[in-house]
Tab-separated table of C-alpha atoms in Angstrom:
chain	number	residue	atom	x	y	z
A	1	MET	CA	-33.490	-14.598	-49.171
A	2	ALA	CA	-35.808	-12.899	-51.641
A	3	PRO	CA	-35.295	-9.203	-52.366
A	4	ILE	CA	-36.963	-6.229	-50.737
A	5	LEU	CA	-39.146	-4.042	-52.944
A	6	VAL	CA	-39.078	-0.308	-52.201
A	7	ILE	CA	-41.908	1.792	-53.672
A	8	ASP	CA	-41.583	5.555	-53.303
A	9	ASP	CA	-42.285	8.341	-55.791
A	10	ASP	CA	-39.265	10.298	-54.501
A	11	PRO	CA	-36.120	9.066	-56.312
A	12	GLN	CA	-33.917	10.328	-53.458
A	13	ILE	CA	-35.812	8.235	-50.902
A	14	ASN	CA	-35.597	5.194	-53.188
A	15	ALA	CA	-31.840	5.687	-53.588
A	16	LEU	CA	-31.307	6.217	-49.854
A	17	LEU	CA	-33.285	3.122	-48.872
A	18	GLN	CA	-31.557	1.045	-51.535
A	19	ASP	CA	-28.094	2.193	-50.385
A	20	VAL	CA	-28.810	1.581	-46.695
A	21	LEU	CA	-30.405	-1.820	-47.212
A	22	GLU	CA	-27.786	-3.040	-49.682
A	23	PHE	CA	-25.065	-1.941	-47.246
A	24	GLU	CA	-26.805	-4.169	-44.675
A	25	GLY	CA	-26.632	-7.095	-47.119
A	26	PHE	CA	-30.153	-7.069	-48.547
A	27	GLN	CA	-31.024	-7.279	-52.231
A	28	VAL	CA	-33.270	-4.369	-53.226
A	29	ILE	CA	-35.578	-3.593	-56.143
A	30	THR	CA	-37.014	-0.083	-56.440
A	31	ALA	CA	-40.093	1.355	-58.101
A	32	GLN	CA	-41.173	4.989	-58.297
A	33	ARG	CA	-44.829	4.207	-58.930
A	34	ALA	CA	-47.228	1.880	-57.151
A	35	ILE	CA	-48.311	0.319	-60.440
A	36	GLU	CA	-44.686	-0.480	-61.264
A	37	GLY	CA	-44.243	-2.004	-57.804
A	38	LEU	CA	-47.291	-4.230	-58.227
A	39	GLN	CA	-45.927	-5.392	-61.587
A	40	HIS	CA	-42.696	-6.408	-59.841
A	41	LEU	CA	-44.732	-8.437	-57.353
A	42	GLU	CA	-46.395	-10.321	-60.194
A	43	THR	CA	-43.057	-11.458	-61.620
A	44	THR	CA	-40.644	-11.520	-58.675
A	45	LYS	CA	-40.986	-13.107	-55.253
A	46	VAL	CA	-40.144	-10.594	-52.541
A	47	ASP	CA	-40.116	-11.041	-48.780
A	48	LEU	CA	-40.857	-7.425	-47.896
A	49	VAL	CA	-42.357	-4.346	-49.518
A	50	ILE	CA	-41.487	-0.922	-48.167
A	51	THR	CA	-44.036	1.494	-49.577
A	52	ASP	CA	-44.728	5.166	-49.263
A	53	VAL	CA	-48.346	5.858	-48.420
A	54	LEU	CA	-48.879	9.178	-50.200
A	55	MET	CA	-48.073	8.816	-53.902
A	56	PRO	CA	-49.488	10.536	-56.981
A	57	ASP	CA	-50.358	7.662	-59.339
A	58	LYS	CA	-51.989	5.229	-56.935
A	59	GLU	CA	-52.357	5.859	-53.237
A	60	GLY	CA	-50.231	3.684	-50.991
A	61	LEU	CA	-53.306	2.747	-48.956
A	62	GLU	CA	-54.949	1.314	-52.056
A	63	THR	CA	-51.669	-0.443	-52.895
A	64	ILE	CA	-51.458	-1.969	-49.407
A	65	ARG	CA	-55.035	-3.226	-49.661
A	66	GLU	CA	-54.301	-4.788	-53.054
A	67	MET	CA	-51.050	-6.379	-51.847
A	68	ARG	CA	-52.790	-7.948	-48.841
A	69	GLN	CA	-55.377	-9.496	-51.166
A	70	ARG	CA	-53.081	-10.640	-53.968
A	71	PHE	CA	-49.831	-11.340	-52.081
A	72	PRO	CA	-50.930	-12.222	-48.525
A	73	HIS	CA	-47.588	-13.694	-47.433
A	74	THR	CA	-45.544	-10.618	-48.316
A	75	LYS	CA	-44.648	-8.390	-45.355
A	76	ILE	CA	-45.394	-4.668	-45.708
A	77	LEU	CA	-43.616	-1.728	-44.085
A	78	ALA	CA	-45.479	1.539	-44.741
A	79	ILE	CA	-43.628	4.859	-44.606
A	80	SER	CA	-45.047	8.359	-44.720
A	81	GLY	CA	-44.565	11.841	-43.463
A	82	GLY	CA	-48.086	13.101	-43.948
A	83	LEU	CA	-51.718	13.227	-43.072
A	84	THR	CA	-54.734	13.003	-45.338
A	85	LYS	CA	-56.411	16.255	-46.388
A	86	SER	CA	-58.851	15.751	-43.523
A	87	GLY	CA	-55.998	15.368	-41.019
A	88	VAL	CA	-56.182	11.578	-40.629
A	89	ASP	CA	-52.918	9.789	-39.806
A	90	VAL	CA	-52.172	7.747	-42.932
A	91	LEU	CA	-49.856	5.377	-41.066
A	92	GLU	CA	-52.679	4.387	-38.735
A	93	LEU	CA	-54.839	3.711	-41.780
A	94	ALA	CA	-52.000	1.687	-43.309
A	95	LYS	CA	-51.910	-0.534	-40.203
A	96	ARG	CA	-55.662	-1.071	-40.384
A	97	LEU	CA	-55.371	-2.095	-44.038
A	98	GLY	CA	-52.688	-4.669	-43.313
A	99	ALA	CA	-49.260	-3.050	-43.074
A	100	HIS	CA	-47.185	-5.126	-40.667
A	101	SER	CA	-45.169	-2.136	-39.488
A	102	VAL	CA	-44.960	1.620	-40.099
A	103	LEU	CA	-42.306	4.333	-39.947
A	104	SER	CA	-42.884	8.065	-39.975
A	105	LYS	CA	-40.703	10.219	-42.239
A	106	PRO	CA	-38.162	11.436	-41.513
A	107	PHE	CA	-36.867	8.322	-39.795
A	108	ASP	CA	-33.475	7.227	-38.543
A	109	VAL	CA	-31.914	4.663	-40.886
A	110	GLN	CA	-31.102	2.457	-37.905
A	111	ASP	CA	-34.822	2.334	-37.073
A	112	LEU	CA	-35.468	1.317	-40.669
A	113	VAL	CA	-32.893	-1.485	-40.517
A	114	LYS	CA	-34.271	-2.656	-37.170
A	115	SER	CA	-37.834	-2.760	-38.550
A	116	VAL	CA	-36.700	-4.633	-41.662
A	117	ARG	CA	-34.798	-7.212	-39.604
A	118	GLN	CA	-37.781	-7.716	-37.287
A	119	LEU	CA	-40.180	-8.191	-40.187
A	120	LEU	CA	-37.867	-10.651	-41.897
A	121	GLY	CA	-37.023	-12.489	-38.688
A	122	SER	CA	-33.299	-11.923	-39.082
């Protein structure tokens, strides 16, 4: 199985997701910036990307749109705990742009593992 790529600007979230997923037997690559995550996708085959939606360098929504265009077979799980400045639910927007599943922060790690297993068909 190819690794899972986690993209989140919060190093604590990256570390938590990596620990949980590796404990469950998954291989994990992390990136703290969307641009870094997209570079990983260019050089490494991954089965799933878990990406934060609200990030400083490149919005997760823009990243999701780009991933759907450039890497259409890669599954995407969008995570976020926020709304846009105008009050729009960013996870709903993420779904519309092609995220296969979404989780709202804070989430239970068991819900994360369940979503990952469903997306990967395992």
